[in-house]
Coordinates of C-alpha atoms in Angstrom, one line a residue:
Chain D
M905 CA 95.6 -45.6 3.8
G906 CA 98.1 -42.9 2.6
N907 CA 95.4 -41.1 0.7
E908 CA 94.9 -37.7 1.6
S909 CA 91.7 -37.7 3.6
I910 CA 88.5 -35.1 3.4
T911 CA 86.1 -34.3 6.0
V912 CA 82.8 -35.7 6.0
S913 CA 81.1 -32.4 5.2
E914 CA 83.7 -32.0 2.2
F915 CA 82.6 -35.7 1.0
N916 CA 78.9 -34.9 1.1
S917 CA 79.7 -31.9 -0.8
L918 CA 81.5 -33.5 -3.3
L919 CA 79.0 -36.3 -3.6
N920 CA 76.3 -33.7 -4.2
Q921 CA 78.4 -32.1 -6.8
T922 CA 79.0 -35.2 -8.6
L923 CA 75.3 -36.4 -8.2
N924 CA 74.3 -33.0 -9.6
F925 CA 76.7 -33.3 -12.6
A926 CA 75.5 -36.7 -13.4
Y927 CA 71.9 -36.3 -12.7
P928 CA 70.9 -32.7 -12.6
E929 CA 67.1 -33.8 -13.0
V930 CA 65.5 -37.3 -12.9
V931 CA 62.1 -38.5 -13.4
V932 CA 61.2 -41.4 -11.3
E933 CA 57.9 -43.1 -10.9
G934 CA 56.8 -45.3 -8.0
E935 CA 54.3 -45.8 -5.3
V936 CA 54.1 -43.5 -2.4
S937 CA 54.4 -44.8 1.3
S938 CA 55.1 -43.1 4.7
Y939 CA 53.5 -40.0 3.5
K940 CA 53.6 -37.3 5.8
I941 CA 53.4 -33.4 6.2
N942 CA 55.8 -31.7 8.9
Q943 CA 54.6 -28.2 10.4
S944 CA 52.2 -27.6 7.6
K945 CA 55.3 -27.0 5.4
W946 CA 57.5 -29.9 4.7
V947 CA 56.2 -33.0 2.8
F948 CA 58.1 -36.3 3.3
F949 CA 57.4 -39.6 1.7
D950 CA 58.9 -42.7 0.2
L951 CA 59.0 -43.8 -3.5
K952 CA 59.0 -47.7 -3.7
D953 CA 58.5 -50.6 -6.3
E954 CA 58.9 -54.3 -5.6
E955 CA 62.4 -54.1 -4.6
S956 CA 63.8 -50.8 -3.7
V957 CA 62.9 -47.6 -1.8
V958 CA 64.1 -43.7 -2.0
S959 CA 62.9 -41.0 0.3
C960 CA 61.6 -37.9 -1.3
F961 CA 61.2 -34.4 0.2
M962 CA 59.4 -31.1 -1.1
T963 CA 57.4 -28.3 0.2
V964 CA 53.7 -28.0 0.6
Y965 CA 53.7 -25.3 -2.1
Q966 CA 54.8 -27.6 -4.7
L967 CA 51.9 -30.0 -4.3
K968 CA 49.2 -29.9 -6.7
S969 CA 47.3 -32.8 -6.0
E970 CA 46.2 -34.6 -3.0
I971 CA 48.6 -37.4 -2.2
E972 CA 48.4 -40.5 -0.1
D973 CA 50.2 -43.7 0.4
G974 CA 49.5 -46.5 -2.3
M975 CA 49.4 -43.7 -5.1
V976 CA 51.6 -44.0 -7.9
V977 CA 53.4 -40.9 -8.7
R978 CA 55.8 -39.6 -11.3
V979 CA 58.3 -37.2 -9.5
K980 CA 60.8 -34.6 -11.3
A981 CA 63.5 -34.2 -8.8
T982 CA 67.4 -33.7 -7.9
P983 CA 69.1 -36.6 -5.9
Q984 CA 70.9 -35.3 -2.8
L985 CA 72.7 -36.6 0.1
T986 CA 71.8 -34.5 3.2
K987 CA 74.4 -33.5 6.0
W988 CA 72.7 -36.1 8.1
G989 CA 73.9 -38.9 5.5
K990 CA 70.7 -39.7 4.5
F991 CA 70.1 -40.1 0.4
S992 CA 66.8 -38.6 -0.8
L993 CA 65.2 -36.9 -3.9
T994 CA 64.4 -33.2 -3.5
V995 CA 61.1 -33.1 -5.5
K996 CA 60.4 -30.1 -7.8
E997 CA 57.1 -31.4 -9.5
I998 CA 54.8 -34.3 -8.6
E999 CA 52.0 -35.7 -10.9
L1000 CA 49.8 -38.8 -10.4
A1001 CA 50.5 -41.7 -12.6
G1002 CA 47.9 -44.2 -13.6
E1003 CA 43.9 -44.0 -13.5
G1004 CA 43.7 -45.3 -9.9
S1005 CA 45.9 -42.6 -8.5
V1006 CA 44.1 -39.8 -10.2
K1007 CA 40.8 -41.2 -9.1
R1008 CA 42.1 -41.4 -5.6
A1009 CA 43.4 -37.9 -5.6
F1010 CA 40.0 -36.5 -7.2
E1011 CA 38.1 -38.1 -4.2
L1012 CA 40.3 -36.9 -1.6
L1013 CA 40.3 -33.2 -3.0
K1014 CA 36.5 -33.6 -3.5
A1015 CA 36.0 -34.6 0.1
K1016 CA 38.1 -31.6 1.2
F1017 CA 36.1 -29.1 -0.9
E1018 CA 32.9 -30.5 0.2
K1019 CA 34.0 -30.0 3.7
E1020 CA 35.0 -26.4 3.0
G1021 CA 31.4 -25.9 1.6
L1022 CA 32.7 -25.2 -2.0
F1023 CA 29.8 -27.2 -3.5
L1024 CA 26.9 -26.0 -1.5
P1025 CA 23.9 -25.6 -3.6
E1026 CA 22.7 -22.4 -1.7
R1027 CA 25.7 -20.4 -2.9
K1028 CA 25.1 -20.9 -6.5
R1029 CA 24.0 -18.1 -8.4
Q1030 CA 21.6 -18.0 -11.2
L1031 CA 22.7 -17.1 -14.6
P1032 CA 21.0 -14.3 -16.4
E1033 CA 18.0 -15.5 -18.4
M1034 CA 19.3 -13.7 -21.5
P1035 CA 22.8 -12.7 -21.1
E1036 CA 24.2 -10.0 -23.7
K1037 CA 28.0 -10.3 -23.3
V1038 CA 29.9 -13.4 -21.8
L1039 CA 33.6 -14.5 -21.8
L1040 CA 34.4 -17.9 -23.2
I1041 CA 37.5 -19.6 -21.8
T1042 CA 38.6 -22.7 -24.0
S1043 CA 40.7 -23.5 -26.7
K1044 CA 39.6 -22.6 -30.1
Q1045 CA 41.3 -25.8 -31.9
A1046 CA 39.3 -28.0 -29.6
A1047 CA 35.9 -29.5 -31.0
A1048 CA 34.2 -28.1 -28.1
F1049 CA 34.6 -24.5 -29.2
N1050 CA 32.8 -25.2 -32.5
D1051 CA 30.0 -27.2 -31.0
F1052 CA 29.5 -24.6 -28.5
V1053 CA 29.3 -21.7 -30.9
S1054 CA 27.0 -23.5 -33.4
I1055 CA 24.5 -24.6 -30.5
I1056 CA 24.5 -20.7 -29.7
D1057 CA 23.9 -19.6 -33.1
D1058 CA 21.2 -22.2 -33.6
R1059 CA 19.3 -21.1 -30.4
W1060 CA 19.9 -17.5 -30.0
G1061 CA 20.8 -14.1 -31.5
G1062 CA 22.6 -10.9 -30.4
L1063 CA 25.1 -12.5 -27.8
E1064 CA 28.5 -10.9 -27.8
I1065 CA 31.2 -13.6 -26.8
D1066 CA 34.7 -12.7 -25.9
H1067 CA 37.0 -15.7 -26.2
I1068 CA 40.3 -16.3 -24.4
Q1069 CA 42.6 -18.8 -25.9
V1070 CA 44.0 -21.2 -23.6
Q1071 CA 45.3 -24.9 -23.3
V1072 CA 42.8 -27.2 -21.8
Q1073 CA 45.2 -30.2 -20.9
G1074 CA 48.9 -30.5 -19.8
A1075 CA 51.0 -28.7 -17.2
V1076 CA 50.2 -25.1 -18.1
A1077 CA 46.3 -25.5 -18.7
A1078 CA 45.3 -25.0 -15.1
E1079 CA 47.6 -22.0 -14.8
Q1080 CA 46.2 -20.3 -18.2
I1081 CA 42.7 -20.9 -17.2
V1082 CA 43.3 -19.3 -13.7
D1083 CA 44.7 -16.4 -15.5
A1084 CA 41.7 -16.2 -17.8
I1085 CA 39.5 -16.2 -14.7
E1086 CA 41.4 -13.6 -12.8
Y1087 CA 41.5 -11.5 -15.8
A1088 CA 37.6 -11.5 -16.3
N1089 CA 37.3 -10.7 -12.7
S1090 CA 39.3 -7.7 -13.0
C1091 CA 37.0 -6.3 -15.5
S1092 CA 33.9 -8.0 -14.1
E1093 CA 31.6 -5.2 -15.1
K1094 CA 32.1 -6.3 -18.7
Y1095 CA 31.0 -9.7 -18.5
E1096 CA 27.5 -11.3 -17.3
V1097 CA 28.7 -15.2 -17.4
L1098 CA 32.1 -17.0 -17.4
V1099 CA 31.8 -19.8 -19.7
I1100 CA 34.7 -22.8 -19.2
I1101 CA 34.2 -25.6 -21.5
R1102 CA 36.5 -28.6 -22.7
G1103 CA 35.4 -31.5 -24.7
G1104 CA 35.8 -35.3 -23.8
G1105 CA 39.2 -36.9 -23.1
S1106 CA 41.2 -39.4 -20.8
S1107 CA 40.7 -38.6 -17.1
E1108 CA 44.4 -37.5 -17.3
D1109 CA 43.6 -35.0 -20.1
L1110 CA 40.9 -33.5 -18.0
Q1111 CA 43.0 -33.1 -14.9
A1112 CA 43.4 -29.5 -15.3
F1113 CA 39.9 -29.0 -14.2
N1114 CA 40.6 -30.9 -10.9
N1115 CA 43.3 -28.5 -10.1
E1116 CA 42.8 -27.1 -6.5
E1117 CA 43.9 -23.5 -7.5
L1118 CA 41.4 -23.7 -10.5
V1119 CA 38.5 -24.8 -8.5
R1120 CA 39.2 -22.2 -5.9
V1121 CA 39.2 -19.5 -8.5
V1122 CA 36.1 -20.8 -10.2
Y1123 CA 34.5 -20.7 -6.8
G1124 CA 35.7 -17.3 -5.8
S1125 CA 34.7 -15.8 -9.2
S1126 CA 32.6 -12.6 -8.9
I1127 CA 31.1 -13.2 -12.2
P1128 CA 28.7 -16.1 -12.3
T1129 CA 30.1 -19.3 -14.0
I1130 CA 29.2 -22.1 -16.1
V1131 CA 31.4 -25.1 -16.5
G1132 CA 31.0 -28.1 -18.8
I1133 CA 33.9 -30.6 -19.4
G1134 CA 34.2 -33.7 -21.1
H1135 CA 31.4 -36.1 -21.8
E1136 CA 28.0 -36.5 -19.8
D1137 CA 29.9 -39.0 -17.4
D1138 CA 32.8 -37.0 -16.6
I1139 CA 32.6 -34.8 -13.5
S1140 CA 35.3 -32.4 -12.7
L1141 CA 35.8 -30.5 -9.5
A1142 CA 35.6 -27.0 -11.3
E1143 CA 32.2 -28.1 -12.6
L1144 CA 30.9 -28.9 -9.2
A1145 CA 32.4 -25.4 -8.0
A1146 CA 30.7 -23.7 -10.7
D1147 CA 27.5 -21.8 -10.3
V1148 CA 26.0 -24.1 -13.3
R1149 CA 27.4 -27.4 -14.0
A1150 CA 27.1 -28.3 -17.7
A1151 CA 27.4 -32.0 -18.7
T1152 CA 29.2 -31.1 -22.0
P1153 CA 30.1 -28.0 -23.8
T1154 CA 26.9 -28.1 -25.9
D1155 CA 24.9 -28.4 -22.7
A1156 CA 26.6 -25.4 -21.7
A1157 CA 25.5 -23.5 -24.7
R1158 CA 22.0 -24.7 -24.1
R1159 CA 21.9 -23.6 -20.5
L1160 CA 23.5 -20.2 -21.3
V1161 CA 20.7 -18.9 -23.9
P1162 CA 17.1 -19.6 -24.3
D1163 CA 15.9 -21.1 -27.6
K1164 CA 14.5 -18.2 -29.7
K1165 CA 11.8 -20.4 -31.0
E1166 CA 10.7 -21.0 -27.6
L1167 CA 10.9 -17.4 -26.9
V1168 CA 8.8 -16.6 -29.9
S1169 CA 6.1 -19.0 -28.8
K1170 CA 6.0 -17.3 -25.5
I1171 CA 5.8 -14.0 -27.0
K1172 CA 2.8 -15.2 -29.1
L1173 CA 1.1 -16.6 -26.0
I1174 CA 1.6 -13.1 -24.2
E1175 CA 0.2 -11.3 -27.1
S1176 CA -2.9 -13.8 -26.9
T1177 CA -3.1 -13.4 -23.1
M1178 CA -2.8 -9.6 -23.7
L1179 CA -5.6 -9.4 -26.1
S1180 CA -7.9 -12.1 -24.2
S1181 CA -7.4 -9.7 -21.3
L1182 CA -8.4 -6.7 -23.2
V1183 CA -11.5 -8.3 -24.5
S1184 CA -12.5 -9.6 -21.2
L1185 CA -12.0 -6.1 -19.7
A1186 CA -14.1 -4.5 -22.6
S1187 CA -16.7 -7.0 -21.9
N1188 CA -16.7 -6.5 -18.1
G1189 CA -17.1 -2.7 -18.8
R1190 CA -19.8 -3.7 -21.2
S1191 CA -21.6 -5.8 -18.4
L1192 CA -21.1 -3.1 -15.9
L1193 CA -22.8 -0.5 -18.1
D1194 CA -25.6 -3.1 -18.5
D1195 CA -25.7 -3.4 -14.6
F1196 CA -25.8 0.2 -14.4
Y1197 CA -28.8 0.6 -16.9
H1198 CA -30.7 -2.0 -15.2
S1199 CA -30.1 -0.7 -11.7
M1200 CA -31.2 2.7 -13.0
E1201 CA -34.4 1.2 -14.5
I1202 CA -35.3 -0.2 -11.3
R1203 CA -34.6 3.0 -9.5
I1204 CA -36.7 4.9 -11.8
N1205 CA -39.5 2.6 -11.4
N1206 CA -39.1 2.6 -7.6
L1207 CA -39.1 6.5 -8.0
K1208 CA -42.4 6.5 -10.1
H1209 CA -44.1 4.1 -7.7
E1210 CA -43.1 6.3 -4.7
T1211 CA -44.2 9.5 -6.6
A1212 CA -47.5 7.8 -7.4
E1213 CA -47.8 6.8 -3.5
L1214 CA -47.0 10.3 -2.5
Q1215 CA -49.5 11.8 -4.9
S1216 CA -52.2 9.5 -3.7
L1217 CA -51.2 10.3 0.1
A1218 CA -51.2 14.0 -0.6
T1219 CA -55.0 13.8 -2.5
T1220 CA -56.0 12.1 0.6
Y1221 CA -54.4 14.7 2.8
I1222 CA -55.7 17.7 0.9
A1223 CA -59.3 16.2 0.7
K1224 CA -58.8 15.7 4.3
V1225 CA -57.9 19.3 4.8
V1226 CA -60.8 20.6 2.5
D1227 CA -63.1 18.6 4.5
N1228 CA -62.1 20.1 7.8
S1229 CA -62.0 23.5 6.3
S1230 CA -65.7 23.2 5.0
G1231 CA -66.5 22.1 8.4
Q1232 CA -64.7 24.9 9.9
L1233 CA -66.5 27.3 7.7
K1234 CA -69.9 26.1 8.2
L1235 CA -69.4 26.8 12.1
Q1236 CA -68.0 30.2 11.2
Q1237 CA -71.0 30.8 8.9
K1238 CA -73.3 29.7 11.9
L1239 CA -71.4 32.0 14.3
L1240 CA -71.6 34.7 11.9
N1241 CA -75.2 34.1 11.2
S1242 CA -75.9 33.9 15.1
L1243 CA -74.1 37.4 15.5
N1244 CA -76.1 38.9 12.5
P1245 CA -78.1 41.6 14.2
S1246 CA -81.0 40.9 12.0
A1247 CA -81.1 37.3 13.3
I1248 CA -81.3 38.7 16.7
L1249 CA -84.1 40.7 15.7
S1250 CA -85.8 37.6 14.5
R1251 CA -85.7 36.4 18.4
G1252 CA -87.8 39.6 18.9
Y1253 CA -85.2 42.4 19.8
S1254 CA -85.1 45.4 18.0
I1255 CA -82.9 48.5 17.3
A1256 CA -83.6 52.0 18.1
R1257 CA -82.1 55.0 16.1
V1258 CA -82.4 58.4 16.4
N1259 CA -81.3 60.4 13.2
G1260 CA -80.1 57.1 11.6
R1261 CA -77.7 56.4 14.7
I1262 CA -78.3 53.5 17.1
I1263 CA -78.9 54.7 20.6
K1264 CA -78.2 52.4 23.6
S1265 CA -79.5 54.9 26.3
S1266 CA -82.5 57.0 26.7
S1267 CA -80.2 60.1 27.4
Q1268 CA -79.3 59.9 23.7
Y1269 CA -82.8 60.9 22.9
K1270 CA -83.9 64.5 22.9
D1271 CA -87.4 65.8 22.7
G1272 CA -88.6 66.3 19.2
D1273 CA -86.2 63.6 18.0
S1274 CA -87.6 61.2 15.7
L1275 CA -87.2 57.6 16.9
V1276 CA -87.0 54.8 14.5
I1277 CA -87.4 51.3 15.9
Q1278 CA -86.3 48.4 13.6
L1279 CA -88.0 45.2 14.2
H1280 CA -87.5 41.7 12.6
Q1281 CA -89.9 42.7 10.2
G1282 CA -90.4 46.2 9.1
K1283 CA -89.8 49.5 11.1
I1284 CA -91.8 51.9 13.3
E1285 CA -91.2 55.5 13.3
L1286 CA -92.2 57.3 16.4
K1287 CA -92.4 61.0 16.6
S1288 CA -92.3 63.1 19.8
N1289 CA -95.7 65.3 20.5
N1290 CA -93.6 68.1 22.2
T1291 CA -95.2 67.8 25.6
G1292 CA -92.1 68.1 27.2
D1293 CA -92.6 65.2 29.5
K1294 CA -89.7 63.2 28.4
K1295 CA -90.3 60.6 31.0
T1296 CA -93.8 59.9 30.1
Y1297 CA -92.8 59.7 26.7
D1298 CA -90.2 57.2 27.7
Q1299 CA -92.8 55.2 29.0
Q1300 CA -94.9 55.5 26.3
A1301 CA -92.1 54.5 24.0
K1302 CA -91.3 51.6 26.2
L1303 CA -95.0 50.6 26.4
N1304 CA -95.1 51.1 22.6
F1305 CA -92.1 49.1 22.3
Chain S
M863 CA 23.2 -3.9 -38.7
T864 CA 22.5 -6.2 -35.7
S865 CA 25.4 -4.6 -33.7
K866 CA 23.5 -1.1 -33.5
Q867 CA 20.2 -2.7 -32.9
N868 CA 21.9 -4.6 -30.1
S869 CA 23.2 -1.4 -28.6
T870 CA 19.9 0.1 -28.1
F871 CA 17.5 -3.0 -27.7
K872 CA 17.8 -5.1 -24.8
Y873 CA 15.9 -8.3 -24.7
S874 CA 15.5 -9.0 -21.2
Q875 CA 14.2 -5.2 -20.7
A876 CA 11.6 -5.7 -23.3
I877 CA 10.4 -9.2 -22.0
K878 CA 10.2 -7.8 -18.6
E879 CA 8.1 -4.9 -19.6
L880 CA 5.8 -7.2 -21.8
Q881 CA 5.4 -9.4 -18.9
E882 CA 4.6 -6.5 -16.6
I883 CA 2.0 -5.4 -19.2
T884 CA 0.4 -8.7 -19.2
E885 CA 0.4 -8.8 -15.4
Y886 CA -1.4 -5.3 -15.4
L887 CA -4.0 -6.2 -17.9
E888 CA -4.7 -9.4 -16.0
S889 CA -5.1 -7.6 -12.9
S890 CA -8.4 -6.8 -11.3
D891 CA -7.9 -3.0 -11.0
V892 CA -7.6 -1.7 -14.6
D893 CA -8.6 1.3 -16.3
L894 CA -9.9 0.6 -19.7
D895 CA -8.2 3.5 -21.3
E896 CA -4.8 2.9 -19.8
A897 CA -5.1 -0.9 -20.7
I898 CA -5.5 0.1 -24.4
D899 CA -2.4 2.0 -24.3
K900 CA -0.7 -0.7 -22.6
F901 CA -1.8 -3.2 -25.0
D902 CA -0.6 -1.0 -27.8
R903 CA 2.7 -0.8 -26.2
G904 CA 2.9 -4.6 -25.5
S905 CA 2.0 -5.4 -29.0
K906 CA 4.8 -3.4 -30.4
L907 CA 7.2 -4.8 -27.8
A908 CA 6.4 -8.3 -29.1
L909 CA 6.8 -7.4 -32.5
Q910 CA 10.1 -5.8 -31.8
I911 CA 11.4 -8.9 -30.0
E912 CA 10.5 -11.0 -32.8
E913 CA 12.0 -9.1 -35.3
H914 CA 15.3 -8.8 -33.2
L915 CA 15.3 -12.7 -32.6
A916 CA 15.1 -12.9 -36.5
K917 CA 17.8 -10.7 -37.4
A918 CA 20.2 -10.5 -34.5
E919 CA 23.4 -12.5 -34.9
N920 CA 25.8 -13.6 -32.1
K921 CA 29.3 -12.0 -32.3
I922 CA 32.6 -13.8 -31.4
K923 CA 36.0 -12.2 -30.9
T924 CA 39.2 -13.7 -29.4
I925 CA 40.5 -11.1 -27.2
K926 CA 43.6 -12.8 -25.4
S927 CA 45.6 -15.8 -26.4
N928 CA 47.6 -17.8 -24.0
L929 CA 47.7 -15.2 -21.1

């Protein structure tokens, strides 16, 4: 011995300083095992290869992908000896290495989103049929950009496209795209649709579009989204979370705007429908008018018929009335005739008059009066002989009568 | 040329109005005088849409780079 001793803590501290000096940052690739998350905050796992194992530690917030045992990952980390004497790597970044791990992480995250309802069809919004202003999020350097613009130009006219330049692969891609979507949503009234596109590439190239934060921002966008990533067979989680999933960037262009040739045909069809509706209306009007005239004709004929019937009825009635009247007249005439004094005279009665006035009592006769008796045929005038014997005369008169 | 036209002309509104006119003309309760007016309006709209489709160009502008 003889050497000056140091405490355990001093030793740990010294070792950590040495480690930090020699390996301030290491990148290690290996297979994950014993993966676990404590208190929803701390992540512990081992990295191993065929012969060795090293412990790793990181926080949940640094996780960008779903990790599970068996995945091959690459970690950027700082080696450290803990105060409990355990050696471990404090991980700053972790990324999936190899197709198998990428695929597995994709499946895990997809299952998680499905469980949360991020892909539910009923929450998908329809894009406007004819958008006028959209925001395009992609890289101008990518072929997807030119493909998209060329299809839009071929199909449509009058669309205003604002473009935000972003990287579409690599470490910063997801972050830049998230920022672009958040920017668009900060002035959401300006844009009717968000278009996010990227051409084909390896599954690692397309990883940004499976980034959890990016997928959640697409899902949460207040502006409807259309996402077209990679080739037809490539499916990204951002596409599944979008309102409209396009198979490719050119498919996104086709889904975004209608084809003006089809629209012109549609307009022509509308014009011809309008015209035939108008012609049919006019001919309906004509037919209505014809129906009206026809019904009027029938009505007039009916009226004529009714008038003729009424006339005939009236004639019959008048004839009847006239007949009745003439009968009445004859009766009246008969009555009148029967009351005619001369007719009475024919039955043997006579009228006596004195000085032209009819007398109805002998008292109306005075001596010396001339009595005229009217018979049915002729008159008799009797003159008094002035004997003063009225009674005798009366009797005489009566006798003479 | 096109930008000025685009600011005043809206495809979607024009198409919507045109479809409403067609629906009116195809409905059973139609006044012939009104139908003739609407037909005139519809024909003008159809012509406007066709002209705009033939002339209007798309505009693209990069507004932000690497946020």
